[in-house]
Each structure stands twice: as structure tokens, then as C-alpha cells.
Coordinates of C-alpha atoms in Angstrom, one line a residue:
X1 CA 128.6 138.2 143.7
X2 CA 131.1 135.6 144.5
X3 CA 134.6 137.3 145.6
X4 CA 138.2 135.7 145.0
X5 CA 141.6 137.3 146.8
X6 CA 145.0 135.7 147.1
X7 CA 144.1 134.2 150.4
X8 CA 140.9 132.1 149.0
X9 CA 141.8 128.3 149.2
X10 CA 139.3 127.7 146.0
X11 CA 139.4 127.5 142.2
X12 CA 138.4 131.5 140.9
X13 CA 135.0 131.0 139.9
X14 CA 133.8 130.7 136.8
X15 CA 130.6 130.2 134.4
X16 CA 130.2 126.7 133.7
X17 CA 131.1 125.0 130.5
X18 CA 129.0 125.7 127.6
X19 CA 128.2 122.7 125.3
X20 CA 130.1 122.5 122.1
X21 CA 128.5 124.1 119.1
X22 CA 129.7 120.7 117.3
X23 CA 127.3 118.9 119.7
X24 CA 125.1 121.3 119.4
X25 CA 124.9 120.9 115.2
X26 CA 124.5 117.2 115.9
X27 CA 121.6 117.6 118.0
X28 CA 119.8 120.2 115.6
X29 CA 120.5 117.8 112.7
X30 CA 118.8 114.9 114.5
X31 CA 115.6 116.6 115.6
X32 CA 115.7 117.4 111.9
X33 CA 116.0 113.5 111.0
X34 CA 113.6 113.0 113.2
X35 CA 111.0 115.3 112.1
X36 CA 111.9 114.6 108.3
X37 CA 110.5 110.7 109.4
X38 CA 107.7 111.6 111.4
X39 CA 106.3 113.7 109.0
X40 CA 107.6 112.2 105.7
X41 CA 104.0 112.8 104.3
X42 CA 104.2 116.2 104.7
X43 CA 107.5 116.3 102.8
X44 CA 105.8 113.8 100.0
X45 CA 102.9 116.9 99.9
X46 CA 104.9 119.6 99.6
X47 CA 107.9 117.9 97.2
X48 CA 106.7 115.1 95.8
X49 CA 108.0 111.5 95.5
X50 CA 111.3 113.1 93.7
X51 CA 111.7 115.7 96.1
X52 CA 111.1 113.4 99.4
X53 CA 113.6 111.3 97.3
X54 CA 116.7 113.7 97.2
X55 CA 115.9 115.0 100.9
X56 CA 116.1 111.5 101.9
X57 CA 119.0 111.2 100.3
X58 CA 121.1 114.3 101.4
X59 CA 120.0 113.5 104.8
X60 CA 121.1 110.0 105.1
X61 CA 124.4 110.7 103.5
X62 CA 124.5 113.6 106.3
X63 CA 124.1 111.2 108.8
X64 CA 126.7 108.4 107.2
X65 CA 129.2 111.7 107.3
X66 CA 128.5 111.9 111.0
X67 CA 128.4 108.5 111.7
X68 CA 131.6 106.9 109.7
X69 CA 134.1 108.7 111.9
X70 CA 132.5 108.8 115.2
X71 CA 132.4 104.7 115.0
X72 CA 136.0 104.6 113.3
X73 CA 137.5 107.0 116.4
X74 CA 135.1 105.2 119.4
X75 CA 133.2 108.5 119.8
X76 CA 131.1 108.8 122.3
X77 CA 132.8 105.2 123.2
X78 CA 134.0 102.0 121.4
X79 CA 130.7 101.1 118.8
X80 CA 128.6 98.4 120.3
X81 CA 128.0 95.5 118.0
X82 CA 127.6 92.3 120.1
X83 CA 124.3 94.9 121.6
X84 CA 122.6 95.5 118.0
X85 CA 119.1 94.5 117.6
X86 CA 119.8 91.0 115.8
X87 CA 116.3 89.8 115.5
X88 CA 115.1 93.3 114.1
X89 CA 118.5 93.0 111.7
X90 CA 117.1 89.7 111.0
X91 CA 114.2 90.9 109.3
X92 CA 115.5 93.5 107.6
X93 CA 118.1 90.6 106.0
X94 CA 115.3 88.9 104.9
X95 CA 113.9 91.5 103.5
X96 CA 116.7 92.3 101.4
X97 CA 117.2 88.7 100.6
X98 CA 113.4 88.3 99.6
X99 CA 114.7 90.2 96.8
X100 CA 115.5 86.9 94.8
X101 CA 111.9 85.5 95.0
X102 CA 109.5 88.7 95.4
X103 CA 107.1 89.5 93.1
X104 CA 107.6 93.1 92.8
X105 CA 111.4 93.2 92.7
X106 CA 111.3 96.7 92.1
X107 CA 109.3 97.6 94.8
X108 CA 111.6 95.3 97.1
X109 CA 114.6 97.0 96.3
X110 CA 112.9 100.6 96.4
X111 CA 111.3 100.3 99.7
X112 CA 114.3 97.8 101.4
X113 CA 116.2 101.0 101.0
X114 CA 114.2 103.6 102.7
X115 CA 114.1 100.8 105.7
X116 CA 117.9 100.0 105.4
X117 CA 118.2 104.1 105.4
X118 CA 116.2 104.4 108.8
X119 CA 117.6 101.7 110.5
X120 CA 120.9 103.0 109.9
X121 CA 119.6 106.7 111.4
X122 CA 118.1 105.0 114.5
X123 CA 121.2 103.0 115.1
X124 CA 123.1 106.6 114.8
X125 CA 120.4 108.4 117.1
X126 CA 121.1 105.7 120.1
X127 CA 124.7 105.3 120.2
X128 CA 125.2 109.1 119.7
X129 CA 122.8 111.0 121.7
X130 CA 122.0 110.4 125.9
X131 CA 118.4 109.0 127.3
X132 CA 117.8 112.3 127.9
X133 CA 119.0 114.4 124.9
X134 CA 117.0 111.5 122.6
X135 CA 114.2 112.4 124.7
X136 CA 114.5 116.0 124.2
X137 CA 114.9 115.7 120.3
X138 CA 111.8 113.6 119.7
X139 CA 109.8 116.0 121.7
X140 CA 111.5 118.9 119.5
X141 CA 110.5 117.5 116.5
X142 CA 106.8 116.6 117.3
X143 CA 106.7 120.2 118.5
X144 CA 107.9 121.4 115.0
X145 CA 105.0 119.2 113.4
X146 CA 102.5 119.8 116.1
X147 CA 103.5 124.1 115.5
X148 CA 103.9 123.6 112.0
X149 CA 100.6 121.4 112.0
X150 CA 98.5 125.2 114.0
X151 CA 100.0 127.4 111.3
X152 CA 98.7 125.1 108.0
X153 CA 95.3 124.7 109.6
X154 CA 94.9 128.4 110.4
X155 CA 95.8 129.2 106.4
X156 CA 93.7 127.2 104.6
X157 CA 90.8 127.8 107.1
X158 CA 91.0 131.8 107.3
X159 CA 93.3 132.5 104.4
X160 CA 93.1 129.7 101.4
X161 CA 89.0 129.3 102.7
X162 CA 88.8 126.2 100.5
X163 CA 90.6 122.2 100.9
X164 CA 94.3 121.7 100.4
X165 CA 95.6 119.6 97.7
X166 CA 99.4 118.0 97.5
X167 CA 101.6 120.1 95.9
X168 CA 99.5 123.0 96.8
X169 CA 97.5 122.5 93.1
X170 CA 94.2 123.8 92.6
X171 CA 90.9 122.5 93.0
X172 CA 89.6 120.3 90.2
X173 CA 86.3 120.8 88.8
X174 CA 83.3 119.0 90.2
X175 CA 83.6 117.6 94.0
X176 CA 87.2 115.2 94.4
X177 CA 86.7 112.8 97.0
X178 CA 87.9 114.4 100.6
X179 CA 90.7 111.6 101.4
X180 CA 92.5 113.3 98.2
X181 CA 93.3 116.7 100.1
X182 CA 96.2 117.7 102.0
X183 CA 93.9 119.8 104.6
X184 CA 90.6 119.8 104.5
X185 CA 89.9 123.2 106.2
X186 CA 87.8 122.2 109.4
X187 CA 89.8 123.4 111.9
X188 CA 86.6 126.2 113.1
X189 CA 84.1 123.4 111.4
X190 CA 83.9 121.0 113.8
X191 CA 85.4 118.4 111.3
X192 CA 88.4 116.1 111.7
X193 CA 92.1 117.9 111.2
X194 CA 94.8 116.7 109.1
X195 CA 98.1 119.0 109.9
X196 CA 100.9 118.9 108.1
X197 CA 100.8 115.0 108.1
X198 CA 98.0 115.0 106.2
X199 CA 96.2 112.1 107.7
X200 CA 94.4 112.3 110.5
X201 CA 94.8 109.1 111.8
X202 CA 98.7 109.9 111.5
X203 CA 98.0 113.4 113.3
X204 CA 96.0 111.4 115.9
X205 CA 99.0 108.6 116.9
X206 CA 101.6 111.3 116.7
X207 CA 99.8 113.6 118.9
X208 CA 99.7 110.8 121.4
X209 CA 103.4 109.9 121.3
X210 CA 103.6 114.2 122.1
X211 CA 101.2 113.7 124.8
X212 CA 103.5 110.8 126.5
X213 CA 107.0 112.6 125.7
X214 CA 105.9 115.6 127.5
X215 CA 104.2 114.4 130.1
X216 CA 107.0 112.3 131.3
X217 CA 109.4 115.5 130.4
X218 CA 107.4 117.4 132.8
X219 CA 108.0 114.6 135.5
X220 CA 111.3 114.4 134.6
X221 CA 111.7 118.3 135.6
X222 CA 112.1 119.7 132.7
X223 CA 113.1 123.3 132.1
X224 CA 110.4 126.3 130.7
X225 CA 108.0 124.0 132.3
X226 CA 104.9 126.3 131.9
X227 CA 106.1 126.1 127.8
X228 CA 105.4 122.4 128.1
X229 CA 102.4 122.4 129.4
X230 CA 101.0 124.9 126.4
X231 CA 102.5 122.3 124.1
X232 CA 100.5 119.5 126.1
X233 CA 97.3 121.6 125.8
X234 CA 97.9 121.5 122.2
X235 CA 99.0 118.3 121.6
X236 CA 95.6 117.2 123.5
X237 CA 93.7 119.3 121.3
X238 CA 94.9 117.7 118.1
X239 CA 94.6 114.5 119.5
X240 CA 91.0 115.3 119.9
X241 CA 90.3 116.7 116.9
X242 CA 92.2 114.3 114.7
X243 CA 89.4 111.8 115.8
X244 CA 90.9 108.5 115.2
X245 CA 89.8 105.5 117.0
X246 CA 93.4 103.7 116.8
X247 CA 94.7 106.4 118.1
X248 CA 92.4 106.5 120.8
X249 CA 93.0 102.8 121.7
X250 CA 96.3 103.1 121.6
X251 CA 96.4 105.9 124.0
X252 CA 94.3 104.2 126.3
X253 CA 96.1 101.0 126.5
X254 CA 99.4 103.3 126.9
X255 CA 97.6 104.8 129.9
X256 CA 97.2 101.5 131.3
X257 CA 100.6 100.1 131.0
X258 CA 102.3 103.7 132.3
X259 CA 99.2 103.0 135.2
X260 CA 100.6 99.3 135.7
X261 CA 104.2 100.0 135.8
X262 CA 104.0 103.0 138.2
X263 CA 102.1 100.2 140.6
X264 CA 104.7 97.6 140.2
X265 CA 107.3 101.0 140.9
X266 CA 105.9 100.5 144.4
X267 CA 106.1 97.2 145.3
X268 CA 109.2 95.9 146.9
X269 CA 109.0 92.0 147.4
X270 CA 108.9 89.4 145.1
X271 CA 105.6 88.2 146.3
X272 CA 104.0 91.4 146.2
X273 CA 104.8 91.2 142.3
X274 CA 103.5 88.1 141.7
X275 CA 100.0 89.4 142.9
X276 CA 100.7 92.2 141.1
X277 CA 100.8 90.1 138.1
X278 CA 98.2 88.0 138.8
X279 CA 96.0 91.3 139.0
X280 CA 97.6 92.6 135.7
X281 CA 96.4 89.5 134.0
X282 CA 92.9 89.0 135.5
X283 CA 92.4 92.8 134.4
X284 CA 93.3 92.4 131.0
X285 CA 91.4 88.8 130.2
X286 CA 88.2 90.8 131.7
X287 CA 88.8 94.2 129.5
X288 CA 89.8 91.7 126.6
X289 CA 86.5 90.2 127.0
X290 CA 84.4 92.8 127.9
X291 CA 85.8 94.6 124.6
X292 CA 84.8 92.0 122.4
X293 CA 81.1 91.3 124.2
X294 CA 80.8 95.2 123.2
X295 CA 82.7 95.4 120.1
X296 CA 79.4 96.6 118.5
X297 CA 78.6 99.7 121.1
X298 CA 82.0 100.6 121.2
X299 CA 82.4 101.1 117.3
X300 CA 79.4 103.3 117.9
X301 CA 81.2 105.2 120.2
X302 CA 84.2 106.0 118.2
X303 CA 82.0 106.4 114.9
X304 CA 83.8 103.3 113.4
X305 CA 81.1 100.2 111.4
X306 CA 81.6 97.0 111.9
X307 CA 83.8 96.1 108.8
X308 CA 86.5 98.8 111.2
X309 CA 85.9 100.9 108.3
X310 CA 86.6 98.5 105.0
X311 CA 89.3 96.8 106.7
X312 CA 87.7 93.4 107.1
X313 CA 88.0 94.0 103.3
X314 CA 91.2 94.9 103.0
X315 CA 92.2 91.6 105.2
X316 CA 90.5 89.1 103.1
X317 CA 91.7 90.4 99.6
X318 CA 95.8 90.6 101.4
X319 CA 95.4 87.2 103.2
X320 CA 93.8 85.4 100.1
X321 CA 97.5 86.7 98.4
X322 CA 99.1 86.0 101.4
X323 CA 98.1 81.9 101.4
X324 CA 99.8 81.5 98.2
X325 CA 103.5 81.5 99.8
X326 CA 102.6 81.1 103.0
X327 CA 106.5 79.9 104.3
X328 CA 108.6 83.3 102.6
X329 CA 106.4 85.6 101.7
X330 CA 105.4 87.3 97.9
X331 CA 108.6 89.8 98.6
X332 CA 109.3 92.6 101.0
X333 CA 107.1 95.9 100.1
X334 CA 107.0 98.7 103.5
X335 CA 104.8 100.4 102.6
X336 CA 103.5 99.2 99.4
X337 CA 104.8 100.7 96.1
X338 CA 101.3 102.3 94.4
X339 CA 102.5 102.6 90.9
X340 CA 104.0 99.1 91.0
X341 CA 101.7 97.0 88.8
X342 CA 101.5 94.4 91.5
X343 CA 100.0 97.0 93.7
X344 CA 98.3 99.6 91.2
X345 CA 94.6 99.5 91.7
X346 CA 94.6 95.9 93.7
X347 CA 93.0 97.6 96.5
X348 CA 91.3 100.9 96.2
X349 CA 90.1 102.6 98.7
X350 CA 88.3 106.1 98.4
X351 CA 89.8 105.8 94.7
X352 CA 92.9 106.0 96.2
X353 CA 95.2 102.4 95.8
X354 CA 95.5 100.9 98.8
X355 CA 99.7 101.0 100.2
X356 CA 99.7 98.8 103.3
X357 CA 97.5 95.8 105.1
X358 CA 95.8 98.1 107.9
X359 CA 97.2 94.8 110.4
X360 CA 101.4 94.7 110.5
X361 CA 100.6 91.1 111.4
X362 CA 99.3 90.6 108.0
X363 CA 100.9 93.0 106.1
X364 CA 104.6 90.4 107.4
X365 CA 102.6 87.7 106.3
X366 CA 102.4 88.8 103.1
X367 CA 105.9 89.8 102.3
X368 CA 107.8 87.6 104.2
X369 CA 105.5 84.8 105.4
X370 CA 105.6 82.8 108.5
X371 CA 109.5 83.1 108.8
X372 CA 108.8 87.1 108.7
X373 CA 106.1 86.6 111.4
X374 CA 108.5 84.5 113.6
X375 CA 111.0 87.4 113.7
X376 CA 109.0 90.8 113.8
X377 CA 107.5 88.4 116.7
X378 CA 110.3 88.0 118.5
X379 CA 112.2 91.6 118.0
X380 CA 108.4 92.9 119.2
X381 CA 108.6 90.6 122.2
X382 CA 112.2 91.2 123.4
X383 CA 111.3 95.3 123.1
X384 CA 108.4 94.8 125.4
X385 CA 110.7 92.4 127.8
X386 CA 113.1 94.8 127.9
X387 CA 111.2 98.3 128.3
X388 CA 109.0 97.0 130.9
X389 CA 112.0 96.1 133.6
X390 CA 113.8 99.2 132.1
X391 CA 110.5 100.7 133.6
X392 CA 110.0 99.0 136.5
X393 CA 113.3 97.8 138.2
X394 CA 115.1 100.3 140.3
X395 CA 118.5 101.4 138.5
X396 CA 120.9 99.5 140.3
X397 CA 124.8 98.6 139.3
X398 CA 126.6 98.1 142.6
X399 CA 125.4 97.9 146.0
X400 CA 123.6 101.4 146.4
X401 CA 119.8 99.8 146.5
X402 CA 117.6 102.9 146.4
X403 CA 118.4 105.3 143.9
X404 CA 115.2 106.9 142.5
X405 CA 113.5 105.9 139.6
X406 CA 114.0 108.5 136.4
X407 CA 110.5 109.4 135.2
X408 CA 111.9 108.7 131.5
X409 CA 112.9 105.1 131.9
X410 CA 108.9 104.8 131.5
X411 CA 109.2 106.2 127.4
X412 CA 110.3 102.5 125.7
X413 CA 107.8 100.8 127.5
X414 CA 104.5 103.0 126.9
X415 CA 105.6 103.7 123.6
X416 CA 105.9 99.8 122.9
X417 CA 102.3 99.4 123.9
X418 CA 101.1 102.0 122.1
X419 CA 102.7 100.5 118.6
X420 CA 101.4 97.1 119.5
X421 CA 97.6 98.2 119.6
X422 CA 98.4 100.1 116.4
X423 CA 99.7 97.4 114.6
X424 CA 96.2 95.9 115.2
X425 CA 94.6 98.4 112.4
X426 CA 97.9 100.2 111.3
X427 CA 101.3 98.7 109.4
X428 CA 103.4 101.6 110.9
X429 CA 104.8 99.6 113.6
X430 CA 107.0 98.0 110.8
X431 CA 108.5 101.0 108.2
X432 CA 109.1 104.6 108.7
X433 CA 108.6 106.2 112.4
X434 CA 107.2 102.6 113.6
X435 CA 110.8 101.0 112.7
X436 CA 112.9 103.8 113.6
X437 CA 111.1 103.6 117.3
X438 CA 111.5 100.1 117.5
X439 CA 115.4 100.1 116.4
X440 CA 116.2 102.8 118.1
X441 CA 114.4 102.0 121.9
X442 CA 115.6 98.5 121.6
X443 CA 119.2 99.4 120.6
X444 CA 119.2 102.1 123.4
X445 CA 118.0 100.2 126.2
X446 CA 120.6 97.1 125.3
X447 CA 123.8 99.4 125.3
X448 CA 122.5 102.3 128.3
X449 CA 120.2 99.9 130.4
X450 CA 119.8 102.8 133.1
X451 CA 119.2 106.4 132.1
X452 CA 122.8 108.2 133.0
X453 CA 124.9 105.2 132.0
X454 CA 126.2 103.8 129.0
X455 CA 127.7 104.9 125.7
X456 CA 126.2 108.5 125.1
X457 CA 125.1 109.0 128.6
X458 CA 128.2 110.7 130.1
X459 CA 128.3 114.8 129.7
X460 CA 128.0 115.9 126.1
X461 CA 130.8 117.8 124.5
X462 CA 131.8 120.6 126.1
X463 CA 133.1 123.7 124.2
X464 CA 136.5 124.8 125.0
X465 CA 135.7 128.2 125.3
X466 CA 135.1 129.7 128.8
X467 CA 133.9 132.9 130.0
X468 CA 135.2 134.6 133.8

């Protein structure tokens, strides 16, 4: 027990300063941000388009509350503008401005919103909150979905005993087509799980973002350590049972980069990075390769056809609209409105209208055209620039050359790879959880370019109450 007289030289002691509850509030309201985007299907499910509408909106006007005064007082620190994402800015302009020549103006405007609405909570989410406390909150909320995800599965297998519809209706007569349910029951089946998300292809990408956030927690030294690892033996189950291939790729590709970065960690000289480079590339033009020589066996492995499961469909009816305005784009639509008639039962899939490309290459080309390509190009191309020295130069901003490398600097640059090989056979890289992880990595890294420095990466708040 620690012992204080009137001869001791030292401060009494006393317990350390507890984190203000005002921080504390702010934090709790982010995970709940981020959960709210990561899972806004499950929100759609459970509320409907109304519903998802008026949580949306209470939650970005939330957010604007929060935000408005910290920027107008330079809390944490004076706001940032000359560091904003421009290019990704860029896009969204055009976006807005495609309004005056789209051909679904009302989807435009609808869907420009939602975008607008997360960019604005990504921006919020890097100035306010440290590497680490960002960190911490995305793993929170996948935890919540990836909980929430168990709890759903185990009712409607052992309780409801029959498939899940969207606003928890019941069953139609006759047999609906299985891509109409919410949960599909099969979590003691053997089948494919859907969680909260209700997709499994979703469930499957999300479950490998958990995997990498708390892995590289755990590295980082996280606390309740044996906690995470239940959450990672979870998260790997899900990811199995989700079953999707994109996932799967994307995982894998992740693997590799987190594989190639930790190499280039360890070399020191110039020249050693050059071979390592020269490796890196050989290695990738012989997997490219190799993957397309076996394109065939290795849809047989993940259970996919050739046509990737209708989307070579899917491509040719959005690139023959597409060609039409090839320089601007038919008008921004992320995701596709359904019940717009420009949309309404083009593409049906499943019986179920089609409300995105399934390639965010083409799904840009269609809405803004080339000029669209050219900047989702270039905001994707100065993210990956930037993650992967965040990753693999040593944090260094005076003479001190050999400070240790923080396990989470890793995150953007993984995370970037991963939504690169899912834009291949996904549009999420470019609306919703896609867009807020692009914003909000790319804005991070530009204003706290080491993890511990920067706007938001001093000590949080600190309450003012202390206890003897």
C-alpha cells in the first residue's frame, strides 16, 4: 500500500484520471454510428425503408450536434481542411452535380444524401477519435453484429423452427424463393448463415474485417485478451459458414498484403526493398496467372459457375446502359433505388430487382462515366499509397530512428486490399460501409500519419473528478 508522511518529497498518491463520461458518450454514440452502417440491412429488416429513414436521420443530426461545436472551438485541435480527402470529395461533387443530367433524378438526390450523410460521419469519426480508440470502436460494433448475428440464428433455428422474413411477417403460402428471407434457419443444417445482415455474402466480408481488427488488437496488446480470442473463434466461424467466395478472396489477398508488409517491416536498406519488390511483383503476375489458367477448378472449389453466379449477366445488361453516356455517366444511384422506374425490374435476380452492378468499376461507369472512373481511381490509388508506407515505414518525426512499429498501422492497408478484391464482384467499396472506410482511413492517415500523433491522438478527455 503506498504510504505518504510530511517528510515524503513526492506528490500523495492518487488513482489515475478517469476518462470523461463526455468522452465516454462520444465513443458509445460512434460504435453506434458505426454499427447502424455496417449493419444497415438489419435496420431496413427490422424497420423498414421509413424506419432506417428516421434512424438515419436522428443519427446524423446527432452527429452534426457533436460535430458543429467541436470544429467551431478547435476541439480536439484546429479542423484540418487543407488534409480532406479531395479526390474522394470530388466524386461525391460530381455526384451531386450529376443531378442536372441523371436519369433517375430522384434516385440521385435520395441516394446523394445517404453518401453526403456518411461522408460527413467518417470525416467526424477521424478528426474526433485516436488510431486506437477508432480501432477499438469498429471492433465494438462488429462485435455487436457478430453477438447480435449468434442470438438471431439460435431463434429462428431452435425457437421460430421455420425461415425469417423482413419485418418479422409470416410465411406466405406455397415455397417463396430463399433469397427473400431474413434468416434462413441453417445454423445446425449445415446451410449458409445470414445473421443479422441478412446476406451472407455481407456476413462473410464483415466477418473478415472482424477477423483482421482483432487480430491486430491482439498484437497490439489489447486488454481481456482471452475475450478476444472467443470473439476471433466466432468471427472465424461465421466467416466459414457465411460461405461466400468474395469474401474468401478478399481475405486471402488481405492475408497476403498483411504477409508482404510484415516482410518489407524487416528490411532495412533501400536495396533490400527493391528485391523485395521485385519479388512482390513476380509473385503476383504468377498467382494472377495461375488464377486465370484455373479459373474453372477454382469456381469448383468455392461452389461458384462460370457466369460467377449471373454476374456476367448482370455486366452485360449495366455496360450496354453504360455505353450510352459513356463521358458523365446516366446520374449518380449508390446503391440503386428499386422502386425507381429506371431501376424497377431492369435486372431481376431471384425475383428480386437487381440494386447495384456486382463490379464498383462498372457500377462508376454507369453513373458517372469515365470522369467518375478517373476519380474513384485515383482516391482508391492514393488510399493504397498511403496505407501501405503508413504500414511499412518506421514512425519517425525527429532524429529517434528505431521506434517500434504499432501493430495497428497495419489496419488501412489490409483493409484497402480487402475492398479492392471486393469491388471485383461487389459495389460496396463505393456507398455505405465501403465509403465510410475509405473516407475515414484516408482522412485519418493524412492528418495522424503515425499512430500516437496528430489531431485526436493525444490523451482523451479526462474527467475532473478524482478519487484518493
Amino acid at each position: 500500500m503506498a504510504q505518504h508522511s510530511r517528510l515524503s518529497t513526492a506528490p500523495p498518491p492518487s488513482a489515475p484520471a478517469r476518462e470523461s463520461t463526455g468522452h465516454l458518450l462520444l465513443r458509445a454514440h460512434i460504435v453506434l454510428l458505426l454499427f447502424c452502417v455496417f449493419a444497415h440491412t438489419a435496420i431496413f429488416n427490422l424497420l423498414g425503408v421509413d424506419g432506417a429513414a428516421v434512424v438515419l436521420a436522428v443519427l446524423l443530426v446527432g452527429t452534426l450536434g457533436l460535430a458543429i461545436p467541436r470544429i467551431a472551438l478547435a476541439r480536439p485541435a484546429r479542423f484540418p481542411w487543407r488534409r480532406l480527402p479531395w479526390t474522394a470529395l470530388g466524386y461525391t461533387a460530381l455526384a451531386l452535380l450529376s443531378l442536372s443530367w441523371s436519369g433517375w433524378p430522384w434516385a440521385t438526390l435520395l441516394t446523394w444524401t445517404l453518401q453526403a450523410a456518411i461522408t460527413v460521419v467518417a470525416l467526424f469519426i477521424a478528426f474526433t477519435l485516436s488510431w486506437h480508440e477508432i480501432v477499438r470502436a469498429l471492433s465494438s460494433a462488429l462485435k455487436w453484429i457478430l453477438g447480435l448475428s449468434l442470438l438471431l440464428e439460435l431463434w429462428v433455428a431452435l425457437v421460430l423452427r421455420h425461415p425469417l422474413l423482413p419485418f418479422f411477417s409470416d410465411l406466405p403460402a406455397g415455397k417463396p424463393d430463399p433469397h427473400w428471407y431474413w434468416v434462413r434457419g441453417d445454423l445446425f443444417d449445415g446451410g449458409r448463415v445470414q445473421g443479422i445482415v441478412g446476406n451472407s455474402n455481407t456476413l462473410g466480408i464483415l466477418c473478415a474485417f472482424a477477423l483482421v481488427v482483432f487480430a491486430l488488437l491482439y498484437a497490439q496488446g489489447a486488454r481481456r485478451r482471452p475475450a478476444l480470442l472467443v470473439w476471433i473463434v466466432l468471427a472465424a466461424f461465421f466467416f466459414l459458414r457465411a460461405g461466400s467466395a468474395t469474401a474468401y478472396a478478399s481475405f486471402a489477398v488481405g492475408a497476403l498484403v498483411l504477409v508482404a508488409a510484415l516482410l518489407m517491416r524487416r528490411t532495412r536498406t533501400p536495396r533490400g526493398r527493391a528485391r523485395m519488390y521485385a519479388l512482390f511483383t513476380a509473385v503476383a503476375l504468377v498467382g494472377a496467372a495461375a488464377a486465370w489458367f484455373a479459373r474453372d477448378a477454382l469456381f469448383g472449389v468455392l461452389g461458384k459457375s462460370s457466369d460467377l453466379t449471373g454476374r456476367l449477366e448482370i455486366w452485360r445488361k449495366v455496360w450496354a446502359r453504360a455505353v450510352q453516356h459513356p463521358i458523365f455517366g446516366n446520374g449518380f444511384s449508390s446503391p440503386w433505388v428499386p422502386w425507381d422506374p429506371a431501376f424497377h425490374d431492369w435486372i431481376i435476380d431471384h425475383r428480386i430487382t437487381v440494386f447495384m452492378a456486382h463490379n464498383m468499376w462498372l457500377d462508376v461507369f454507369l453513373q458517372l462515366g469515365l470522369l467518375g472512373v478517373l476519380l474513384i481511381a485515383i482516391a482508391f490509388f492514393a488510399f493504397a499509397w498511403r496505407a501501405w508506407f503508413f504500414a511499412v515505414d518506421r514512425p519517425r518525426w525527429d532524429l529517434v530512428q528505431d521506434r517500434p512499429y504499432a501493430a495497428l498501422s497495419l489496419l488501412p492497408t489490409v483493409l484497402g486490399a480487402m475492398l479492392l478484391v471486393l469491388g471485383l464482384a461487389e459495389s460496396t467499396p463505393i456507398m455505405l460501409w465501403g465509403w465510410l472506410l475509405l473516407i475515414l482511413l484516408s482522412f485519418k492517415m493524412k492528418i495522424s500519419p503515425f499512430v500516437g500523433s496528430g489531431p485526436g491522438e493525444g490523451a482523451p478527455p479526462q474527467s475532473r473528478r478524482r478519487t484518493a
